[in-house]
Structures are given as structure tokens and as C-alpha cells.
């Protein structure tokens, strides 16, 4: 069964460093999403992406964040200068069509900022 | 967004039924979801219900929806130790999913 994959599973970085989290959505899906879950808190929406541009973003998704689909399979989230409070589990999701369709989630990348 | 509310913890004995409750915020939500998260793993879609339905059954899972009270529940029949996980309720907003904080289900032998 097709699934969303994410790499790495765990990323440790120093405060101020740039990180890139990678996702491979399900192949026939057209809409892509990033969510994050700070330890002990709820899963929060960051951004949605369609047709090579951002569809929607939350107030969390500030200028430190960017997303890109560099090729036909990968979908990345970049954090330019990480802060301690960026430590969280980051989930990628994809769906066939727009937000009315079911979103399928990857296993997540745990980001630890020291 | 506004908070989707769930109780944080539920403990049941193996073989019993589990009922996980959720109160959502947006009466216009068209789809409501239950996701399961096992330790160290991602979010697994368990089931969903469309807002024009009152109930949906899928094997051991039964979802009940009360639109008037904006209340959603997930019943797991014959709960097994493998059902121990965190269960997230989520409502569809215009552009994303709005999740609750999750209910941690512990199934004891």
C-alpha cells in the first residue's frame, strides 16, 4: 500500500542552523502539507502546497520557514535559523485532491534543537 | 484555531469496549476524522465520518456523531493490547485539519 515517507526520522541541530526535512508524498497525490507537534501538545497545521505554490499557511509558518518541491517526488520543509522552540515532531501529509480529501500522514521527523 | 477537546487518558481492560469522546468546534465541518498514533510512529487514519451521517461502523470501530452538540465518539469493541495508542480527533477546516490533543488509551491484560 502506498505511503508517505519522511527522512530523517530524527534530526538534531544547533540553534541558528538551517535544517531541511524531506518527504516523499504518495505518488498520485497533488496536495501536500506540513504539520508539527510540540511534545505534549496538539498537532498543528503549518502549510499546504499545490501546483508548486503555497495554498494556505498558518501564523506559525513565518519567514523562517519555506517549502519546496525540488523534483517530481520530494517535498521539503526548510527552517532557516532554528530556535529552541522549533523542537517538535514534523509530519508531512498528502491528499489526492484538495482539502476535502483524506490526508495521509508520514511517520514524522523528530527535530531537536540544542 | 479553536480547540478540539478530548479527554487526555483512558484505561480499559482487554476485551472491554473503549469509548473515546471528542467535542469539535466548527458546526460546518464536513468531515471528522479519527487518527491513531502508536509510540514513535506517525498518524494512521483509522476512520472518518461525513457530517450528514449519524453513525459509521467499520469492523470493531463505531463512530457516532451528534451535530447538534458537536460531539464525536469512537467506540472500539473487544479492545486489545495492540489498541494501546494515542487517538486524535480532527475536524476539517477550509484548508487543513484541526486536531485535538489526543486521548492516550491504555489497554491492560
PDB file of C-alpha atoms in Angstrom:
ATOM      1  CA  UNK A   1       0.000   0.000   0.000  1.00  0.00           C
ATOM      2  CA  UNK A   2       1.445   3.384  -0.951  1.00  0.00           C
ATOM      3  CA  UNK A   3       2.547   5.523   1.974  1.00  0.00           C
ATOM      4  CA  UNK A   4       4.090   8.867   2.749  1.00  0.00           C
ATOM      5  CA  UNK A   5       7.737   8.595   3.765  1.00  0.00           C
ATOM      6  CA  UNK A   6       9.889  11.093   5.636  1.00  0.00           C
ATOM      7  CA  UNK A   7      13.614  11.465   6.234  1.00  0.00           C
ATOM      8  CA  UNK A   8      15.394  11.666   8.542  1.00  0.00           C
ATOM      9  CA  UNK A   9      13.446  10.091  11.365  1.00  0.00           C
ATOM     10  CA  UNK A  10      15.377  12.166  13.879  1.00  0.00           C
ATOM     11  CA  UNK A  11      17.381  15.352  13.320  1.00  0.00           C
ATOM     12  CA  UNK A  12      19.491  17.042  15.968  1.00  0.00           C
ATOM     13  CA  UNK A  13      20.790  20.528  15.245  1.00  0.00           C
ATOM     14  CA  UNK A  14      22.308  23.527  16.949  1.00  0.00           C
ATOM     15  CA  UNK A  15      20.283  26.681  17.442  1.00  0.00           C
ATOM     16  CA  UNK A  16      20.705  29.017  14.482  1.00  0.00           C
ATOM     17  CA  UNK A  17      21.447  26.266  11.992  1.00  0.00           C
ATOM     18  CA  UNK A  18      19.392  25.545   8.902  1.00  0.00           C
ATOM     19  CA  UNK A  19      17.565  22.237   8.584  1.00  0.00           C
ATOM     20  CA  UNK A  20      15.765  20.614   5.699  1.00  0.00           C
ATOM     21  CA  UNK A  21      13.159  17.972   6.367  1.00  0.00           C
ATOM     22  CA  UNK A  22      12.263  15.720   3.491  1.00  0.00           C
ATOM     23  CA  UNK A  23       9.071  13.994   2.490  1.00  0.00           C
ATOM     24  CA  UNK A  24       8.017  11.780  -0.380  1.00  0.00           C
ATOM     25  CA  UNK A  25       4.233  12.047  -0.767  1.00  0.00           C
ATOM     26  CA  UNK A  26       2.090   9.301  -2.259  1.00  0.00           C
ATOM     27  CA  UNK A  27       2.771   9.326  -5.973  1.00  0.00           C
ATOM     28  CA  UNK A  28      -0.628  10.267  -7.411  1.00  0.00           C
ATOM     29  CA  UNK A  29      -1.359  12.868  -4.734  1.00  0.00           C
ATOM     30  CA  UNK A  30      -1.391  16.520  -5.705  1.00  0.00           C
ATOM     31  CA  UNK A  31      -1.756  18.325  -2.372  1.00  0.00           C
ATOM     32  CA  UNK A  32       0.941  18.344   0.264  1.00  0.00           C
ATOM     33  CA  UNK A  33       1.001  19.538   3.852  1.00  0.00           C
ATOM     34  CA  UNK A  34       3.292  20.045   6.800  1.00  0.00           C
ATOM     35  CA  UNK A  35       2.116  19.840  10.401  1.00  0.00           C
ATOM     36  CA  UNK A  36       4.065  19.916  13.630  1.00  0.00           C
ATOM     37  CA  UNK A  37       3.502  18.514  17.093  1.00  0.00           C
ATOM     38  CA  UNK A  38       5.386  20.008  20.003  1.00  0.00           C
ATOM     39  CA  UNK A  39       5.818  17.429  22.758  1.00  0.00           C
ATOM     40  CA  UNK A  40       2.632  17.104  24.770  1.00  0.00           C
ATOM     41  CA  UNK A  41       0.667  19.437  22.535  1.00  0.00           C
ATOM     42  CA  UNK A  42      -1.728  19.005  19.680  1.00  0.00           C
ATOM     43  CA  UNK A  43      -0.828  18.549  16.030  1.00  0.00           C
ATOM     44  CA  UNK A  44      -0.793  21.989  14.359  1.00  0.00           C
ATOM     45  CA  UNK A  45      -1.118  22.899  10.700  1.00  0.00           C
ATOM     46  CA  UNK A  46       1.809  24.734   9.144  1.00  0.00           C
ATOM     47  CA  UNK A  47       1.290  24.939   5.388  1.00  0.00           C
ATOM     48  CA  UNK A  48      -0.412  23.405   2.377  1.00  0.00           C
ATOM     49  CA  UNK A  49       1.080  23.262  -1.101  1.00  0.00           C
ATOM     50  CA  UNK A  50      -0.427  22.685  -4.534  1.00  0.00           C
ATOM     51  CA  UNK A  51       0.734  23.221  -8.076  1.00  0.00           C
ATOM     52  CA  UNK A  52       4.163  24.382  -6.922  1.00  0.00           C
ATOM     53  CA  UNK A  53       2.912  27.105  -4.658  1.00  0.00           C
ATOM     54  CA  UNK A  54       1.671  27.612  -1.137  1.00  0.00           C
ATOM     55  CA  UNK A  55      -2.122  27.331  -0.867  1.00  0.00           C
ATOM     56  CA  UNK A  56      -2.515  28.237   2.773  1.00  0.00           C
ATOM     57  CA  UNK A  57      -0.264  28.812   5.739  1.00  0.00           C
ATOM     58  CA  UNK A  58      -0.804  29.285   9.435  1.00  0.00           C
ATOM     59  CA  UNK A  59       0.574  32.045  11.616  1.00  0.00           C
ATOM     60  CA  UNK A  60       3.269  29.614  12.759  1.00  0.00           C
ATOM     61  CA  UNK A  61       4.690  29.494   9.242  1.00  0.00           C
ATOM     62  CA  UNK A  62       6.729  32.704   9.348  1.00  0.00           C
ATOM     63  CA  UNK A  63       9.656  33.870   7.225  1.00  0.00           C
ATOM     64  CA  UNK A  64      11.950  31.303   8.830  1.00  0.00           C
ATOM     65  CA  UNK A  65      10.045  28.526   7.092  1.00  0.00           C
ATOM     66  CA  UNK A  66       9.891  27.647   3.417  1.00  0.00           C
ATOM     67  CA  UNK A  67       8.656  24.715   1.381  1.00  0.00           C
ATOM     68  CA  UNK A  68       9.726  23.400  -1.963  1.00  0.00           C
ATOM     69  CA  UNK A  69       9.060  20.601  -4.383  1.00  0.00           C
ATOM     70  CA  UNK A  70      12.516  20.349  -5.937  1.00  0.00           C
ATOM     71  CA  UNK A  71      11.665  17.426  -8.195  1.00  0.00           C
ATOM     72  CA  UNK A  72       8.760  15.158  -9.078  1.00  0.00           C
ATOM     73  CA  UNK A  73       8.823  13.198  -5.852  1.00  0.00           C
ATOM     74  CA  UNK A  74      10.249  15.169  -2.929  1.00  0.00           C
ATOM     75  CA  UNK A  75       8.560  17.819  -0.815  1.00  0.00           C
ATOM     76  CA  UNK A  76      10.772  19.683   1.643  1.00  0.00           C
ATOM     77  CA  UNK A  77      10.396  21.938   4.648  1.00  0.00           C
ATOM     78  CA  UNK A  78      13.293  24.264   5.387  1.00  0.00           C
ATOM     79  CA  UNK A  79      13.838  26.109   8.629  1.00  0.00           C
ATOM     80  CA  UNK A  80      16.454  28.788   8.014  1.00  0.00           C
ATOM     81  CA  UNK A  81      17.675  29.564  11.510  1.00  0.00           C
ATOM     82  CA  UNK A  82      16.361  27.118  14.049  1.00  0.00           C
ATOM     83  CA  UNK A  83      15.232  28.169  17.507  1.00  0.00           C
ATOM     84  CA  UNK A  84      14.830  26.050  20.609  1.00  0.00           C
ATOM     85  CA  UNK A  85      11.070  26.281  20.263  1.00  0.00           C
ATOM     86  CA  UNK A  86      11.229  24.657  16.820  1.00  0.00           C
ATOM     87  CA  UNK A  87      11.901  21.353  18.557  1.00  0.00           C
ATOM     88  CA  UNK A  88       8.932  19.183  17.618  1.00  0.00           C
ATOM     89  CA  UNK A  89       7.758  16.266  15.532  1.00  0.00           C
ATOM     90  CA  UNK A  90       7.132  17.400  11.969  1.00  0.00           C
ATOM     91  CA  UNK A  91       4.593  15.472   9.928  1.00  0.00           C
ATOM     92  CA  UNK A  92       4.194  15.570   6.187  1.00  0.00           C
ATOM     93  CA  UNK A  93       0.836  14.640   4.665  1.00  0.00           C
ATOM     94  CA  UNK A  94      -0.609  14.354   1.182  1.00  0.00           C
ATOM     95  CA  UNK A  95      -4.015  14.019  -0.416  1.00  0.00           C
ATOM     96  CA  UNK A  96      -5.263  13.213  -3.890  1.00  0.00           C
ATOM     97  CA  UNK A  97      -7.249  16.359  -4.360  1.00  0.00           C
ATOM     98  CA  UNK A  98      -7.977  19.394  -2.267  1.00  0.00           C
ATOM     99  CA  UNK A  99      -8.670  19.732   1.386  1.00  0.00           C
ATOM    100  CA  UNK A 100     -11.960  17.859   1.066  1.00  0.00           C
ATOM    101  CA  UNK A 101      -9.970  14.702   0.504  1.00  0.00           C
ATOM    102  CA  UNK A 102      -8.458  12.479   3.176  1.00  0.00           C
ATOM    103  CA  UNK A 103      -4.932  13.390   4.224  1.00  0.00           C
ATOM    104  CA  UNK A 104      -2.419  10.592   4.706  1.00  0.00           C
ATOM    105  CA  UNK A 105       0.437  11.217   7.088  1.00  0.00           C
ATOM    106  CA  UNK A 106       4.051  10.169   7.133  1.00  0.00           C
ATOM    107  CA  UNK A 107       5.819   8.786  10.217  1.00  0.00           C
ATOM    108  CA  UNK A 108       7.267  12.165  11.132  1.00  0.00           C
ATOM    109  CA  UNK A 109      10.707  13.657  11.708  1.00  0.00           C
ATOM    110  CA  UNK A 110      11.632  14.461  15.280  1.00  0.00           C
ATOM    111  CA  UNK A 111      13.615  17.704  15.278  1.00  0.00           C
ATOM    112  CA  UNK A 112      15.670  18.502  18.351  1.00  0.00           C
ATOM    113  CA  UNK A 113      17.249  21.953  18.550  1.00  0.00           C
ATOM    114  CA  UNK A 114      20.020  22.304  21.143  1.00  0.00           C
TER     115      UNK A 114
ATOM    116  CA  UNK B   1      -7.839  27.507  15.505  1.00  0.00           C
ATOM    117  CA  UNK B   2     -10.175  26.955  18.378  1.00  0.00           C
ATOM    118  CA  UNK B   3      -9.616  23.887  20.487  1.00  0.00           C
ATOM    119  CA  UNK B   4     -10.970  20.462  19.667  1.00  0.00           C
ATOM    120  CA  UNK B   5     -11.432  18.902  23.096  1.00  0.00           C
ATOM    121  CA  UNK B   6     -10.647  15.351  24.118  1.00  0.00           C
ATOM    122  CA  UNK B   7     -10.134  13.679  27.442  1.00  0.00           C
ATOM    123  CA  UNK B   8      -6.435  13.018  27.860  1.00  0.00           C
ATOM    124  CA  UNK B   9      -6.394   9.485  29.216  1.00  0.00           C
ATOM    125  CA  UNK B  10      -8.485   6.310  29.178  1.00  0.00           C
ATOM    126  CA  UNK B  11      -7.694   2.924  30.667  1.00  0.00           C
ATOM    127  CA  UNK B  12      -9.663  -0.237  29.864  1.00  0.00           C
ATOM    128  CA  UNK B  13      -9.282  -3.949  30.366  1.00  0.00           C
ATOM    129  CA  UNK B  14      -8.585  -6.208  27.415  1.00  0.00           C
ATOM    130  CA  UNK B  15     -11.836  -7.443  25.904  1.00  0.00           C
ATOM    131  CA  UNK B  16     -13.885  -4.489  27.115  1.00  0.00           C
ATOM    132  CA  UNK B  17     -15.189  -1.714  24.884  1.00  0.00           C
ATOM    133  CA  UNK B  18     -13.441   1.653  24.780  1.00  0.00           C
ATOM    134  CA  UNK B  19     -15.235   4.893  24.099  1.00  0.00           C
ATOM    135  CA  UNK B  20     -13.188   7.970  23.254  1.00  0.00           C
ATOM    136  CA  UNK B  21     -15.046  11.264  23.145  1.00  0.00           C
ATOM    137  CA  UNK B  22     -14.371  14.480  21.294  1.00  0.00           C
ATOM    138  CA  UNK B  23     -16.017  17.874  21.074  1.00  0.00           C
ATOM    139  CA  UNK B  24     -15.275  19.829  17.946  1.00  0.00           C
ATOM    140  CA  UNK B  25     -15.660  23.488  17.205  1.00  0.00           C
ATOM    141  CA  UNK B  26     -16.976  24.130  13.722  1.00  0.00           C
ATOM    142  CA  UNK B  27     -20.562  23.162  13.062  1.00  0.00           C
ATOM    143  CA  UNK B  28     -19.910  23.498   9.325  1.00  0.00           C
ATOM    144  CA  UNK B  29     -17.144  20.868   9.347  1.00  0.00           C
ATOM    145  CA  UNK B  30     -17.937  18.416   6.591  1.00  0.00           C
ATOM    146  CA  UNK B  31     -15.610  15.617   7.619  1.00  0.00           C
ATOM    147  CA  UNK B  32     -14.465  14.445  11.022  1.00  0.00           C
ATOM    148  CA  UNK B  33     -11.575  12.038  11.470  1.00  0.00           C
ATOM    149  CA  UNK B  34     -10.024   9.673  13.944  1.00  0.00           C
ATOM    150  CA  UNK B  35      -6.280   9.082  13.712  1.00  0.00           C
ATOM    151  CA  UNK B  36      -4.201   6.643  15.756  1.00  0.00           C
ATOM    152  CA  UNK B  37      -0.606   7.246  16.813  1.00  0.00           C
ATOM    153  CA  UNK B  38       1.433   4.388  18.207  1.00  0.00           C
ATOM    154  CA  UNK B  39       4.630   5.141  20.142  1.00  0.00           C
ATOM    155  CA  UNK B  40       7.291   6.566  17.863  1.00  0.00           C
ATOM    156  CA  UNK B  41       5.076   6.274  14.809  1.00  0.00           C
ATOM    157  CA  UNK B  42       3.130   8.639  12.591  1.00  0.00           C
ATOM    158  CA  UNK B  43      -0.570   9.348  12.351  1.00  0.00           C
ATOM    159  CA  UNK B  44      -2.565   6.445  10.987  1.00  0.00           C
ATOM    160  CA  UNK B  45      -6.007   7.221   9.604  1.00  0.00           C
ATOM    161  CA  UNK B  46      -8.498   4.981  11.378  1.00  0.00           C
ATOM    162  CA  UNK B  47     -11.823   6.162  10.094  1.00  0.00           C
ATOM    163  CA  UNK B  48     -13.804   9.239   9.202  1.00  0.00           C
ATOM    164  CA  UNK B  49     -17.418  10.300   9.077  1.00  0.00           C
ATOM    165  CA  UNK B  50     -19.216  12.709   6.811  1.00  0.00           C
ATOM    166  CA  UNK B  51     -21.286  15.319   8.563  1.00  0.00           C
ATOM    167  CA  UNK B  52     -24.601  14.109   7.129  1.00  0.00           C
ATOM    168  CA  UNK B  53     -24.181  10.763   8.892  1.00  0.00           C
ATOM    169  CA  UNK B  54     -25.032   9.891  12.484  1.00  0.00           C
ATOM    170  CA  UNK B  55     -23.083   6.677  12.694  1.00  0.00           C
ATOM    171  CA  UNK B  56     -20.453   4.733  10.829  1.00  0.00           C
ATOM    172  CA  UNK B  57     -19.305   1.220  11.632  1.00  0.00           C
ATOM    173  CA  UNK B  58     -16.098  -0.344  10.390  1.00  0.00           C
ATOM    174  CA  UNK B  59     -15.324  -3.756  11.906  1.00  0.00           C
ATOM    175  CA  UNK B  60     -14.543  -3.137  15.600  1.00  0.00           C
ATOM    176  CA  UNK B  61     -14.838   0.633  15.231  1.00  0.00           C
ATOM    177  CA  UNK B  62     -18.059   2.607  15.591  1.00  0.00           C
ATOM    178  CA  UNK B  63     -18.169   6.359  15.135  1.00  0.00           C
ATOM    179  CA  UNK B  64     -21.114   8.330  16.481  1.00  0.00           C
ATOM    180  CA  UNK B  65     -21.759  11.933  15.504  1.00  0.00           C
ATOM    181  CA  UNK B  66     -24.071  14.354  17.291  1.00  0.00           C
ATOM    182  CA  UNK B  67     -24.051  17.504  15.174  1.00  0.00           C
ATOM    183  CA  UNK B  68     -26.316  19.428  17.497  1.00  0.00           C
ATOM    184  CA  UNK B  69     -23.849  19.081  20.358  1.00  0.00           C
ATOM    185  CA  UNK B  70     -20.758  18.955  18.077  1.00  0.00           C
ATOM    186  CA  UNK B  71     -19.825  15.698  19.744  1.00  0.00           C
ATOM    187  CA  UNK B  72     -17.967  12.831  18.143  1.00  0.00           C
ATOM    188  CA  UNK B  73     -17.129   9.482  19.698  1.00  0.00           C
ATOM    189  CA  UNK B  74     -15.097   6.453  18.749  1.00  0.00           C
ATOM    190  CA  UNK B  75     -16.054   3.096  20.174  1.00  0.00           C
ATOM    191  CA  UNK B  76     -13.602   0.211  19.937  1.00  0.00           C
ATOM    192  CA  UNK B  77     -15.219  -3.154  20.583  1.00  0.00           C
ATOM    193  CA  UNK B  78     -13.265  -6.005  22.157  1.00  0.00           C
ATOM    194  CA  UNK B  79     -10.288  -3.771  22.871  1.00  0.00           C
ATOM    195  CA  UNK B  80      -6.903  -5.479  22.526  1.00  0.00           C
ATOM    196  CA  UNK B  81      -3.491  -4.603  23.968  1.00  0.00           C
ATOM    197  CA  UNK B  82      -2.446  -3.664  20.441  1.00  0.00           C
ATOM    198  CA  UNK B  83      -5.023  -0.878  20.525  1.00  0.00           C
ATOM    199  CA  UNK B  84      -2.950   0.955  23.140  1.00  0.00           C
ATOM    200  CA  UNK B  85      -2.034   4.247  21.458  1.00  0.00           C
ATOM    201  CA  UNK B  86      -2.962   7.903  21.295  1.00  0.00           C
ATOM    202  CA  UNK B  87      -6.181   8.624  19.417  1.00  0.00           C
ATOM    203  CA  UNK B  88      -6.667  12.010  17.777  1.00  0.00           C
ATOM    204  CA  UNK B  89      -9.946  13.520  16.758  1.00  0.00           C
ATOM    205  CA  UNK B  90      -9.688  16.034  13.888  1.00  0.00           C
ATOM    206  CA  UNK B  91     -12.129  18.299  12.120  1.00  0.00           C
ATOM    207  CA  UNK B  92     -11.797  19.561   8.582  1.00  0.00           C
ATOM    208  CA  UNK B  93     -11.347  23.312   8.313  1.00  0.00           C
ATOM    209  CA  UNK B  94     -11.425  25.042   4.928  1.00  0.00           C
ATOM    210  CA  UNK B  95      -7.736  24.363   4.352  1.00  0.00           C
ATOM    211  CA  UNK B  96      -6.392  21.912   6.937  1.00  0.00           C
ATOM    212  CA  UNK B  97      -7.158  19.569   9.795  1.00  0.00           C
ATOM    213  CA  UNK B  98      -7.714  20.924  13.292  1.00  0.00           C
ATOM    214  CA  UNK B  99      -6.649  18.288  15.811  1.00  0.00           C
ATOM    215  CA  UNK B 100      -7.437  17.659  19.422  1.00  0.00           C
ATOM    216  CA  UNK B 101      -4.611  16.975  21.879  1.00  0.00           C
ATOM    217  CA  UNK B 102      -5.234  13.243  21.718  1.00  0.00           C
ATOM    218  CA  UNK B 103      -6.539  10.617  24.125  1.00  0.00           C
ATOM    219  CA  UNK B 104      -3.992   8.150  25.411  1.00  0.00           C
ATOM    220  CA  UNK B 105      -5.635   4.706  25.548  1.00  0.00           C
ATOM    221  CA  UNK B 106      -4.062   2.098  27.803  1.00  0.00           C
ATOM    222  CA  UNK B 107      -5.330  -1.458  27.498  1.00  0.00           C
ATOM    223  CA  UNK B 108      -4.437  -3.712  30.418  1.00  0.00           C
ATOM    224  CA  UNK B 109      -4.483  -7.524  30.306  1.00  0.00           C
TER     225      UNK B 109
END
